[in-house]
mmCIF file of C-alpha atoms and ligand atoms in Angstrom:
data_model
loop_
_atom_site.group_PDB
_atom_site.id
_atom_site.type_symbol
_atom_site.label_atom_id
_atom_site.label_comp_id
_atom_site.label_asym_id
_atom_site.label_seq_id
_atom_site.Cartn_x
_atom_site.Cartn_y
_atom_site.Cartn_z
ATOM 1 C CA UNK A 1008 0.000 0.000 0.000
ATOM 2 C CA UNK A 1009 0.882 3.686 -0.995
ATOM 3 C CA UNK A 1010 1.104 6.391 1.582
ATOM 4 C CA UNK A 1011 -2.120 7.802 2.070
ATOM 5 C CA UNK A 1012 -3.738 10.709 2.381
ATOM 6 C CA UNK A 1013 -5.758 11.696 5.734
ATOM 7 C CA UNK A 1014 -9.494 11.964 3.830
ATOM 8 C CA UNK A 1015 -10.432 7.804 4.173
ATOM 9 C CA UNK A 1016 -8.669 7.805 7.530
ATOM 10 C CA UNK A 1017 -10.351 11.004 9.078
ATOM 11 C CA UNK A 1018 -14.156 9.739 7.750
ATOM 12 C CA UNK A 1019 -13.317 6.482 9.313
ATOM 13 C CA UNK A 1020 -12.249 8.075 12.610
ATOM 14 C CA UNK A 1021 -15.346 10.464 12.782
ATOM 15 C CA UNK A 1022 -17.826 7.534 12.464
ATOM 16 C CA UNK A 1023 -15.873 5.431 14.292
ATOM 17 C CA UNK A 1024 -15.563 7.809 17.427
ATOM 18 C CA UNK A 1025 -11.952 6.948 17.880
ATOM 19 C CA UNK A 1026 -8.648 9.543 16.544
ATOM 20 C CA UNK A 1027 -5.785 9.094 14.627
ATOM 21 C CA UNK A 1028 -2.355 9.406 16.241
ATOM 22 C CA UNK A 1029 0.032 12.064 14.534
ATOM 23 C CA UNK A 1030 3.621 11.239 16.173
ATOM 24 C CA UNK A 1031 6.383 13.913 15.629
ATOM 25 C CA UNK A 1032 9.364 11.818 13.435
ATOM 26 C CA UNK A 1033 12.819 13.384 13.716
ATOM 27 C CA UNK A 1034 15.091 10.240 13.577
ATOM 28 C CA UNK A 1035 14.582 6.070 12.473
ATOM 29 C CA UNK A 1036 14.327 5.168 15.826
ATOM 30 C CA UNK A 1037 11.315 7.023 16.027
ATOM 31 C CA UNK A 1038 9.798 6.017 12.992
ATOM 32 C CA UNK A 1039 10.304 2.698 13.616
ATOM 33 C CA UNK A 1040 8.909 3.009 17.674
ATOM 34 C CA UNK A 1041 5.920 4.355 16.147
ATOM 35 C CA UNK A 1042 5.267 2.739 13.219
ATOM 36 C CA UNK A 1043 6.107 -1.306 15.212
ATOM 37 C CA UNK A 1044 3.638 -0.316 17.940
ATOM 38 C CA UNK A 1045 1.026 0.922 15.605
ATOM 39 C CA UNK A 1046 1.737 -2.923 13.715
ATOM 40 C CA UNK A 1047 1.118 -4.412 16.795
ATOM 41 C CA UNK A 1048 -1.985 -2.914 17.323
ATOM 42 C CA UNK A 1049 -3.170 -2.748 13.956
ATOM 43 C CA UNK A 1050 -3.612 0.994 14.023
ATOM 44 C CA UNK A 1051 -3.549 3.547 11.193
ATOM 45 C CA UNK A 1052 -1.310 6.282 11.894
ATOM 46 C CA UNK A 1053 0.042 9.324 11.011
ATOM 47 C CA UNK A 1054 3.625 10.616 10.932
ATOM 48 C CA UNK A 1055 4.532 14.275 11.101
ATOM 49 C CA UNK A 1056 7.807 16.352 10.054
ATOM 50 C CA UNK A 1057 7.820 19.722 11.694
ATOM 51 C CA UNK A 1058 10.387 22.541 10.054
ATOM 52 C CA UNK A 1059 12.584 21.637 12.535
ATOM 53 C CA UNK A 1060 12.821 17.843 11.735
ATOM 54 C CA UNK A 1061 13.109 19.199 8.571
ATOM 55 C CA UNK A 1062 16.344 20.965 9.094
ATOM 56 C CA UNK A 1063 17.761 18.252 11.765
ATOM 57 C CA UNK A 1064 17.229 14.748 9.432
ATOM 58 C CA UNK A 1065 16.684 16.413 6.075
ATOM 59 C CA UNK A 1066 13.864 16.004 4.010
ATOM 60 C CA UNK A 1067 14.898 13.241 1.783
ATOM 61 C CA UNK A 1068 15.743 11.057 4.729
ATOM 62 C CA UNK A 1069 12.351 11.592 6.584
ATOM 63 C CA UNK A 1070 10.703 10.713 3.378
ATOM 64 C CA UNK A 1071 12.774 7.283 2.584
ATOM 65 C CA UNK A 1072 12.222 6.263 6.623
ATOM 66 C CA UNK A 1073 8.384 6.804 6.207
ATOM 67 C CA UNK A 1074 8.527 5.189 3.299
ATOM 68 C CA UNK A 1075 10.501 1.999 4.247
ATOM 69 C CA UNK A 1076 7.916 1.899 7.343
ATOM 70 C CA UNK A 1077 4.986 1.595 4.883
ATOM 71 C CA UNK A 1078 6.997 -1.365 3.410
ATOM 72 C CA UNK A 1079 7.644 -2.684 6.576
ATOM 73 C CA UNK A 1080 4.306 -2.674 8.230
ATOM 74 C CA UNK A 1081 1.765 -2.457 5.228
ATOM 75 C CA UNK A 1082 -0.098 -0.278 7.352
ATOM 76 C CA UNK A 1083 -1.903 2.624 6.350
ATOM 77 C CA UNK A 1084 0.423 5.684 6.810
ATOM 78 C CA UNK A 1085 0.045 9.471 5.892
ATOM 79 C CA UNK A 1086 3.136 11.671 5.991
ATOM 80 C CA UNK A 1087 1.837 15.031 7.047
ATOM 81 C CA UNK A 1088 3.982 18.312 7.502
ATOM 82 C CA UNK A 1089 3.762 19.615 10.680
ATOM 83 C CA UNK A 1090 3.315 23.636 11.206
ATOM 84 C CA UNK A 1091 3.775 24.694 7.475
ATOM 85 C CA UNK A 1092 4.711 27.883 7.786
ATOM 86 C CA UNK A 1093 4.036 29.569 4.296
ATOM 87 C CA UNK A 1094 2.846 28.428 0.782
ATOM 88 C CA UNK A 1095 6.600 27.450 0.265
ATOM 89 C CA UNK A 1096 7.285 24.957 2.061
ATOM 90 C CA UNK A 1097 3.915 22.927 1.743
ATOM 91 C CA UNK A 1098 4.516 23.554 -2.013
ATOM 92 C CA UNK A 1099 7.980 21.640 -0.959
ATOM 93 C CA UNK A 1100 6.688 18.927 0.735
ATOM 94 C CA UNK A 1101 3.210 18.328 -1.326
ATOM 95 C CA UNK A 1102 6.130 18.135 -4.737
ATOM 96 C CA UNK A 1103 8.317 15.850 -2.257
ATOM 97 C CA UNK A 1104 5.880 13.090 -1.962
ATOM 98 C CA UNK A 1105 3.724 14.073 1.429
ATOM 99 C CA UNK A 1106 0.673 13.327 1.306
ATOM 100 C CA UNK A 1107 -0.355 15.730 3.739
ATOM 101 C CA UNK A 1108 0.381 19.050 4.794
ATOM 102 C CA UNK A 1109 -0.884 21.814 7.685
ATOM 103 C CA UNK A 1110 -0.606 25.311 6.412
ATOM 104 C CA UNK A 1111 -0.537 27.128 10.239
ATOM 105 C CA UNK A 1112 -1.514 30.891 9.599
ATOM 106 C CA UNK A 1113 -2.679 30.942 13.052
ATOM 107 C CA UNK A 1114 -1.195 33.892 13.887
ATOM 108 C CA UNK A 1115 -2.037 35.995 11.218
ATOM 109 C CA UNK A 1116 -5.137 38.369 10.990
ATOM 110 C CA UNK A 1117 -8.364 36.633 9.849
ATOM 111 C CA UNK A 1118 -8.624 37.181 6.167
ATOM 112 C CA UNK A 1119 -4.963 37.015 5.938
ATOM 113 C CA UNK A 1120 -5.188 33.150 7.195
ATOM 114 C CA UNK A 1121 -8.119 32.782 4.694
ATOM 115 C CA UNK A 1122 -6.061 33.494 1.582
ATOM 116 C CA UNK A 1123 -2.848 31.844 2.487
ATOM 117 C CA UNK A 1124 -4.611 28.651 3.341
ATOM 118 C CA UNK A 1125 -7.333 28.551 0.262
ATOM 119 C CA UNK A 1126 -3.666 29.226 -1.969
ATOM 120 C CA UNK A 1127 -2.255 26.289 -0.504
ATOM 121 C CA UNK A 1128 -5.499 24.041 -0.509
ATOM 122 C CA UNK A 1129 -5.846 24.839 -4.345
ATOM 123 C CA UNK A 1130 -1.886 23.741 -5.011
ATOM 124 C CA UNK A 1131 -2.705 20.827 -2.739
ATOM 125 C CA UNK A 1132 -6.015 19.454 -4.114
ATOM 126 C CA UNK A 1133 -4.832 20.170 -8.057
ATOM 127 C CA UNK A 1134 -1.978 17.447 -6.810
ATOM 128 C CA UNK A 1135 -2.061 14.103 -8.110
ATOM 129 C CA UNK A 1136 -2.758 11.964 -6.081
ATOM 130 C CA UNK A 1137 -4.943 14.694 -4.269
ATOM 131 C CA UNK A 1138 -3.064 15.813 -1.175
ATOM 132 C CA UNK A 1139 -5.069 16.664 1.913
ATOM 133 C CA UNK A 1140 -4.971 20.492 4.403
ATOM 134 C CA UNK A 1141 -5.078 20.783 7.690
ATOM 135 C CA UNK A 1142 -5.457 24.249 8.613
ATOM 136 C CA UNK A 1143 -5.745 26.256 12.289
ATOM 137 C CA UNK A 1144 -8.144 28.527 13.744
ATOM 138 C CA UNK A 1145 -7.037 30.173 17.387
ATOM 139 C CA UNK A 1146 -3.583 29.990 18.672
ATOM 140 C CA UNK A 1147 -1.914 27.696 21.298
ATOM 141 C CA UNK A 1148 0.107 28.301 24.619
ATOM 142 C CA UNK A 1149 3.995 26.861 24.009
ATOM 143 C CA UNK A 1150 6.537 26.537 21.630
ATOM 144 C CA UNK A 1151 6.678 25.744 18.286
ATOM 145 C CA UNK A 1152 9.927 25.733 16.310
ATOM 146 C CA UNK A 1153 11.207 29.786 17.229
ATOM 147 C CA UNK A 1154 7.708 31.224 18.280
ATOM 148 C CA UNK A 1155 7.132 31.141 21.156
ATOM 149 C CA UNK A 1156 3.759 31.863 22.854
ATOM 150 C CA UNK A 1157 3.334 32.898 26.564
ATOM 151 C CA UNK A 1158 0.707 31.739 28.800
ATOM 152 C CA UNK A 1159 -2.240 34.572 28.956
ATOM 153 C CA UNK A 1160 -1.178 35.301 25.193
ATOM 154 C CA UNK A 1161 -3.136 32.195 23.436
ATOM 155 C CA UNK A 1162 -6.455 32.627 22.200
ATOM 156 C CA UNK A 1163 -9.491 30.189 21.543
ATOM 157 C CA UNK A 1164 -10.963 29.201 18.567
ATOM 158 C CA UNK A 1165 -14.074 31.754 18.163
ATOM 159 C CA UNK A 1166 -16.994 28.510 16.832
ATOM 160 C CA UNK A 1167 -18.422 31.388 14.895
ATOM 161 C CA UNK A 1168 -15.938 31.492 12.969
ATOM 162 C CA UNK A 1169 -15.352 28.077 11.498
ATOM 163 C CA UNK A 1170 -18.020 27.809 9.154
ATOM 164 C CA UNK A 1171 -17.020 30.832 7.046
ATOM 165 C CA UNK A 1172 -13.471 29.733 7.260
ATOM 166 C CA UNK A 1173 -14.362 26.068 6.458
ATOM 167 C CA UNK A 1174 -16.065 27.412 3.678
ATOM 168 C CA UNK A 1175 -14.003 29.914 1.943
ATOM 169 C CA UNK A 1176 -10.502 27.881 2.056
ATOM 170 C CA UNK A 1177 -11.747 24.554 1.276
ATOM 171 C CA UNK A 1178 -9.394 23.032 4.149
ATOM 172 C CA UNK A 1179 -9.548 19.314 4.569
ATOM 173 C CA UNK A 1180 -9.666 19.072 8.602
ATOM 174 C CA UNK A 1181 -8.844 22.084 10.937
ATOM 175 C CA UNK A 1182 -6.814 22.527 14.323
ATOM 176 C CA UNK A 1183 -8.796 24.541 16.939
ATOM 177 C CA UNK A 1184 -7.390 25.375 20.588
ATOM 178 C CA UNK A 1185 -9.615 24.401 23.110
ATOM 179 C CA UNK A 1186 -6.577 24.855 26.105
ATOM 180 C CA UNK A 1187 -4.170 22.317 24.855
ATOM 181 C CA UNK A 1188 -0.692 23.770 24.436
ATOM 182 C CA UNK A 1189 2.750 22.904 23.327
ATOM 183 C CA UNK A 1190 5.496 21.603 24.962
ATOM 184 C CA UNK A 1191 5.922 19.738 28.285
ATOM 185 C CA UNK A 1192 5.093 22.603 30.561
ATOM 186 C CA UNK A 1193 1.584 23.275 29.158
ATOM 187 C CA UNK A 1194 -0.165 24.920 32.195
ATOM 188 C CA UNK A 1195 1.663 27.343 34.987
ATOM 189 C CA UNK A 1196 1.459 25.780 38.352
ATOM 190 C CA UNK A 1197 -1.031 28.764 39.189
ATOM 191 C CA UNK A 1198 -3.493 27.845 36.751
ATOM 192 C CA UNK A 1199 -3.163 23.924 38.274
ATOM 193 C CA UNK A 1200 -4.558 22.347 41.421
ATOM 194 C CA UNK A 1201 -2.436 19.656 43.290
ATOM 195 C CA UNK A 1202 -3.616 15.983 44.240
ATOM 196 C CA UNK A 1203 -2.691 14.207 47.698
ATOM 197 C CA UNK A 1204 0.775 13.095 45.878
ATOM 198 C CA UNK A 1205 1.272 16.693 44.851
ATOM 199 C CA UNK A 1206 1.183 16.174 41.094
ATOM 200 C CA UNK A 1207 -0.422 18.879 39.103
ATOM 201 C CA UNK A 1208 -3.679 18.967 37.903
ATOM 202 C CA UNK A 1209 -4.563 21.262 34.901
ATOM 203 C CA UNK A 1210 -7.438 23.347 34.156
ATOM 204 C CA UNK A 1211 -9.980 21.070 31.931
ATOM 205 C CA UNK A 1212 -10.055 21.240 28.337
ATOM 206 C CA UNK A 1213 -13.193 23.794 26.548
ATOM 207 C CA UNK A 1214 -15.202 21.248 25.752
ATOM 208 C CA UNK A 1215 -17.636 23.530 25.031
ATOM 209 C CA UNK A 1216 -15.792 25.053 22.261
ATOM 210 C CA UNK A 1217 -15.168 21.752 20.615
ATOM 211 C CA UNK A 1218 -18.912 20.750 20.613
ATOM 212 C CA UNK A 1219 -19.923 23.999 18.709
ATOM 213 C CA UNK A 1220 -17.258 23.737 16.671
ATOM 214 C CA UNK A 1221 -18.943 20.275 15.820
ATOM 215 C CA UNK A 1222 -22.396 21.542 16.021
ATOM 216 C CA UNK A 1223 -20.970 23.947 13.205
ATOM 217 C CA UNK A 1224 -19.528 21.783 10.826
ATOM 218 C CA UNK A 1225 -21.324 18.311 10.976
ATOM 219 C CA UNK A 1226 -19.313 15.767 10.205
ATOM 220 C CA UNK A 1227 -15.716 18.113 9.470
ATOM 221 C CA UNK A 1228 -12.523 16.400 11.532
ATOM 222 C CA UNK A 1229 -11.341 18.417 13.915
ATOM 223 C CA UNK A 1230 -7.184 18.200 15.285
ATOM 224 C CA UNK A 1231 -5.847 18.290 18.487
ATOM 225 C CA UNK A 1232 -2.518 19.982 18.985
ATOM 226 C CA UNK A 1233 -0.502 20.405 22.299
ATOM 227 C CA UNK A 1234 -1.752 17.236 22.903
ATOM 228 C CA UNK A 1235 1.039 15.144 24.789
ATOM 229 C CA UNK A 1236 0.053 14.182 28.643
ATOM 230 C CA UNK A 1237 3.611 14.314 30.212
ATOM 231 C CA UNK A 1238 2.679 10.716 31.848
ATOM 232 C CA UNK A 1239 4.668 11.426 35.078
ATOM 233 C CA UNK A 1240 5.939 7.714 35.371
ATOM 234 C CA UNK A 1241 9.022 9.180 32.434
ATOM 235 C CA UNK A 1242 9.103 12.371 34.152
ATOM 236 C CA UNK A 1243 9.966 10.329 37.558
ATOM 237 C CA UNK A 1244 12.237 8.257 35.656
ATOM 238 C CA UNK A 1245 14.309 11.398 34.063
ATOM 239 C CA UNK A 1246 14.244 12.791 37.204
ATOM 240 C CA UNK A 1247 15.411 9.596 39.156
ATOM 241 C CA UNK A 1248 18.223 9.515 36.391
ATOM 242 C CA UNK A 1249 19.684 13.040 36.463
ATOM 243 C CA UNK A 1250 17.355 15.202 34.273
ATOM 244 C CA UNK A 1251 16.036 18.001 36.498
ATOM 245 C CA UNK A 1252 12.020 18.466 34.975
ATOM 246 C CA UNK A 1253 10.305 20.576 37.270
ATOM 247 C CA UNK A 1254 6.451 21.138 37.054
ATOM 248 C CA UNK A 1255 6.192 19.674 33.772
ATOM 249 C CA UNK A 1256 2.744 19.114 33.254
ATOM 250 C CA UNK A 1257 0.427 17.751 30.038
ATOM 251 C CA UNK A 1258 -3.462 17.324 28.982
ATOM 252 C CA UNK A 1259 -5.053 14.631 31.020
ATOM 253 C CA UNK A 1260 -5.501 11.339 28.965
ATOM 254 C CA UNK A 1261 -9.295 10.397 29.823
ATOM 255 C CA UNK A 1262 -9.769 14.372 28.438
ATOM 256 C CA UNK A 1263 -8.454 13.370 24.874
ATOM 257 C CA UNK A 1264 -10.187 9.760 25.243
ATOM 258 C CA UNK A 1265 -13.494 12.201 25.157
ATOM 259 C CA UNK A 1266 -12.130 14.507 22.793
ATOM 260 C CA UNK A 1267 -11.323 10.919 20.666
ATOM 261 C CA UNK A 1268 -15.028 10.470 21.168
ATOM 262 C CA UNK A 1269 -16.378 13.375 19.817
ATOM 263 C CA UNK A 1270 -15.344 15.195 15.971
ATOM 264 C CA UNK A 1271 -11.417 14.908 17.154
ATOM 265 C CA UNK A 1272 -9.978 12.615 13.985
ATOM 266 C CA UNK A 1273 -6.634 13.781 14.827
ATOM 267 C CA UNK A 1274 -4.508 14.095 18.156
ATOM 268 C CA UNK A 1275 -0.387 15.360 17.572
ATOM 269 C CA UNK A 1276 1.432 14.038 20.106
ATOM 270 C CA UNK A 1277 5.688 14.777 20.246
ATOM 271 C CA UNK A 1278 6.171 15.887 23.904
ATOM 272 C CA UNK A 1279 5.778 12.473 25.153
ATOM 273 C CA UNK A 1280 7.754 10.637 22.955
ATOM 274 C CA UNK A 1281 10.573 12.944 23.639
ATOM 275 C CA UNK A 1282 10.035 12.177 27.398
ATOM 276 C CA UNK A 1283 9.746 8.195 26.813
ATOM 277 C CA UNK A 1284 13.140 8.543 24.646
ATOM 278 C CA UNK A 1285 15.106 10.599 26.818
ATOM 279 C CA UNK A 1286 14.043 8.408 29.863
ATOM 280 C CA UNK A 1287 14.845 5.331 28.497
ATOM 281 C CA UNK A 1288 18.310 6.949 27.574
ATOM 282 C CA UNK A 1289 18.933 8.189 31.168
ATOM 283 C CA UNK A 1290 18.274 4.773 32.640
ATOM 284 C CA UNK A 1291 20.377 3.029 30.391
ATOM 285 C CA UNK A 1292 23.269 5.316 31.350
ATOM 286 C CA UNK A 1293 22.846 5.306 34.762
ATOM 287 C CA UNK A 1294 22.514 1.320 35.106
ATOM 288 C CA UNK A 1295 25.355 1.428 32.802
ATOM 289 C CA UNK A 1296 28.096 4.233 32.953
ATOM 290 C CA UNK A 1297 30.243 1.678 30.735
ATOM 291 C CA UNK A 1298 28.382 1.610 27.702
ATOM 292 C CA UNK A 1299 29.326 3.784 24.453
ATOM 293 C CA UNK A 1300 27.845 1.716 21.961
ATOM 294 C CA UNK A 1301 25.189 3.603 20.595
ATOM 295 C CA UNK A 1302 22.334 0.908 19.766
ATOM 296 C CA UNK A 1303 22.211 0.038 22.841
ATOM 297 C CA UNK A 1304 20.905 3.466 24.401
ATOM 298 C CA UNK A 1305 19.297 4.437 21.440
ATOM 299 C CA UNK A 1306 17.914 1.281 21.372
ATOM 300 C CA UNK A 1307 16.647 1.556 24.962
ATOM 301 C CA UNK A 1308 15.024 4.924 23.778
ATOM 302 C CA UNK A 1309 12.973 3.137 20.949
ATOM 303 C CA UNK A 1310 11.642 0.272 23.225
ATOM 304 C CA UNK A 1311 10.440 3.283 25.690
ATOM 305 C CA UNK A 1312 8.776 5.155 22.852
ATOM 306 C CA UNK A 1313 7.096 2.204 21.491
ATOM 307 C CA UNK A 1314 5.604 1.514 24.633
ATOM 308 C CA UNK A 1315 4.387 4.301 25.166
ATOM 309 C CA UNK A 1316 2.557 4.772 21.311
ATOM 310 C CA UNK A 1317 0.538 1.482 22.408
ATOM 311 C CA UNK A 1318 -0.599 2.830 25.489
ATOM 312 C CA UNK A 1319 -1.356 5.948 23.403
ATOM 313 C CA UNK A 1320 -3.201 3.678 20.728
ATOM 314 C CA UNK A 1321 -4.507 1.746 23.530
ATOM 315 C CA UNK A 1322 -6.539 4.093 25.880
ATOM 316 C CA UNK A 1323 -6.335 7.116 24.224
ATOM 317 C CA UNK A 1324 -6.455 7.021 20.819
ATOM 318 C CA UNK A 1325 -8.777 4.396 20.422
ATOM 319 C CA UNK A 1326 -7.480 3.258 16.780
ATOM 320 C CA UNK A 1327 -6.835 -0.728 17.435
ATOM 321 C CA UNK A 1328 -7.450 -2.777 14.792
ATOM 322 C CA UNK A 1329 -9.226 -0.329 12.588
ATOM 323 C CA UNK A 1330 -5.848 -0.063 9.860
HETATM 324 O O1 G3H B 192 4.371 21.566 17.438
HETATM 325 C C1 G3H B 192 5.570 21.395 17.591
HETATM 326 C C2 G3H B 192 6.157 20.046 17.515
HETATM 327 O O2 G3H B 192 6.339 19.511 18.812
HETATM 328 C C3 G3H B 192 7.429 20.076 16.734
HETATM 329 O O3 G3H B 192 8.468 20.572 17.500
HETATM 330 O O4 G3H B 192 9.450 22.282 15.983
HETATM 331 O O5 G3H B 192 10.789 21.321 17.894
HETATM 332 O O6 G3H B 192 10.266 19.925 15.877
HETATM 333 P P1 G3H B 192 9.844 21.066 16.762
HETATM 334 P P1 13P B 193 2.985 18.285 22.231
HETATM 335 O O1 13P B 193 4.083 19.255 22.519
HETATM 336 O O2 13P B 193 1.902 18.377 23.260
HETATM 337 O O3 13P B 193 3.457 16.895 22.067
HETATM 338 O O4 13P B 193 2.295 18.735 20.849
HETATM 339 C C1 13P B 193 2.818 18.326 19.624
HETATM 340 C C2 13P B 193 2.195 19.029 18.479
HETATM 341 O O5 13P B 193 1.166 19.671 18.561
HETATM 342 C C3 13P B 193 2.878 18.911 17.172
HETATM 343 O O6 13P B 193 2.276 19.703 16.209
HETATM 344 ZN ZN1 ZN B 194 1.404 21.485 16.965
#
């Protein structure tokens, strides 16, 4: 099977009630993590190249590892830029082979977003084989690449907005922000409550937003960024193993099992697996000061990452068995 766009996948998911995961790929390790767990489960998945994984692996290499997971797994993949910052570079990647791309105007004025998106919808649908836009609508808390947003400076998706938007760009699914953010220190410890162990509990997601959103546009699939939990069993570990991660805090997983529920087709998720990696890296070290050979703490990296995309595909995504 031939990558694949995200229009099958997304109707599937909607119907279904269950999301698709979209894993941040910077290195084979990762690809392969992500793309052996998804096997196991039988899981369709999507893997995303952000600017920066762009400029770290190089193009050409992301696209050959995605592509020798597709022969690897014969699952249904999509490779999907992440955070397309201009016409250019989804231009790039939709002539490169993705079949996929976001165009984030996010922070530009309204009608500004508008024509910058509907530009690179028309390059993107006039592609053969027809290549699918994701598209955003409010702006997230965290970093992305060099911009940087401060807590108190995000804004949410206005729901009467979308249709309009939906309408006049032709976008294929579209990120809203409903309180998610980027990064593993989504919420300051002000805006949290603490539980009896003292771990940080976030504010809850806008669920209201998202169902008007839906009410809005029946049937449209709706993405999730900022979407990584910071499961605190890696932060312990890091933190057990000489990382120093202090009030790192994520979106609660039974939150994005309901979002999964509801018009949510798509849920990005990064943060995590750069938590999973780097704890299985600092435990190997520790336990073994000795070692130099690569494989074998890169290796304990992967089987960390893995894991944690089956509990991902497990409880939160809901995608087993529906490749
Ligand atoms: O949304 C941001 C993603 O986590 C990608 O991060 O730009 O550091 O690759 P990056
Ligand atoms: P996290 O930082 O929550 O993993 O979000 C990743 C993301 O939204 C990639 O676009
Ligand atoms: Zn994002």
């Amino acid at each position: 099977m031939p990558l694949v766009n995200t229009k099958e996948m997304f109707e599937k998911a909607y119907n279904g009630g269950y999301a698709i995961g979209a894993f941040n790929c910077n290195n084979m390790e990762i690809v392969q993590a992500i793309t052996e767990a998804a096997k196991e489960c039988n899981s369709p998945v999507i893997l995303q190249v952000s600017a920066g994984a762009r400029k770290y692996a190089k193009p050409v290499y992301l696209k050959k590892m995605v592509e020798a997971a597709v022969e690897d797994t014969g699952l249904p993949i999509v490779l999907h830029l992440d955070h397309g910052a201009d016409f250019e570079m989804c231009k790039d990647c939709i002539d490169g082979g993705f079949t996929s791309v976001m165009i984030d105007a996010s922070s530009k004025p309204f009608e500004e977003n508008i024509e910058i998106t509907r530009k690179v919808v028309e390059y993107a649908h006039a592609h053969k084989p027809y290549v699918t836009v994701e598209a955003e609508l409010g702006t997230l808390a965290g970093i992305e690449d060099d911009v940087k947003v401060e807590h108190g400076h995000e804004s949410y998706t206005k729901p009467e907005d979308v249709e309009e938007f939906v309408r006049r760009t032709g976008c294929d699914s579209l990120a809203i922000a409903i309180g998610t953010s980027h990064g593993a220190y989504k919420f300051k410890p002000e805006q949290c409550t603490r539980d009896e162990n003292g771990v940080l509990c976030p504010p809850p997601l806008r669920f209201d937003i998202l169902e008007e959103v839906s009410k809005r546009l029946p049937g449209f699939p709706i993405v999730l960024h900022g979407s990584s939990s910071v499961n605190q069993e890696y932060v312990k570990i890091i933190n057990e193993n000489g990382g120093d991660l202090k009030d790192a805090v994520g979106v609660p997983e039974k939150q994005l099992r309901q979002a999964a529920k509801l018009a949510v087709c798509k849920i990005n998720i990064d943060s995590d697996l750069r938590l999973a990696m780097t704890a299985g890296i600092r435990e190997h070290f520790n336990a073994h000061p000795e070692h130099f050979d690569p494989r074998q703490y890169v290796g304990d990296g992967r089987k960390y990452v893995k894991e944690l995309v089956k509990h991902k595909i497990t409880e939160v995504l809901g995608s087993v068995d529906k490749a």
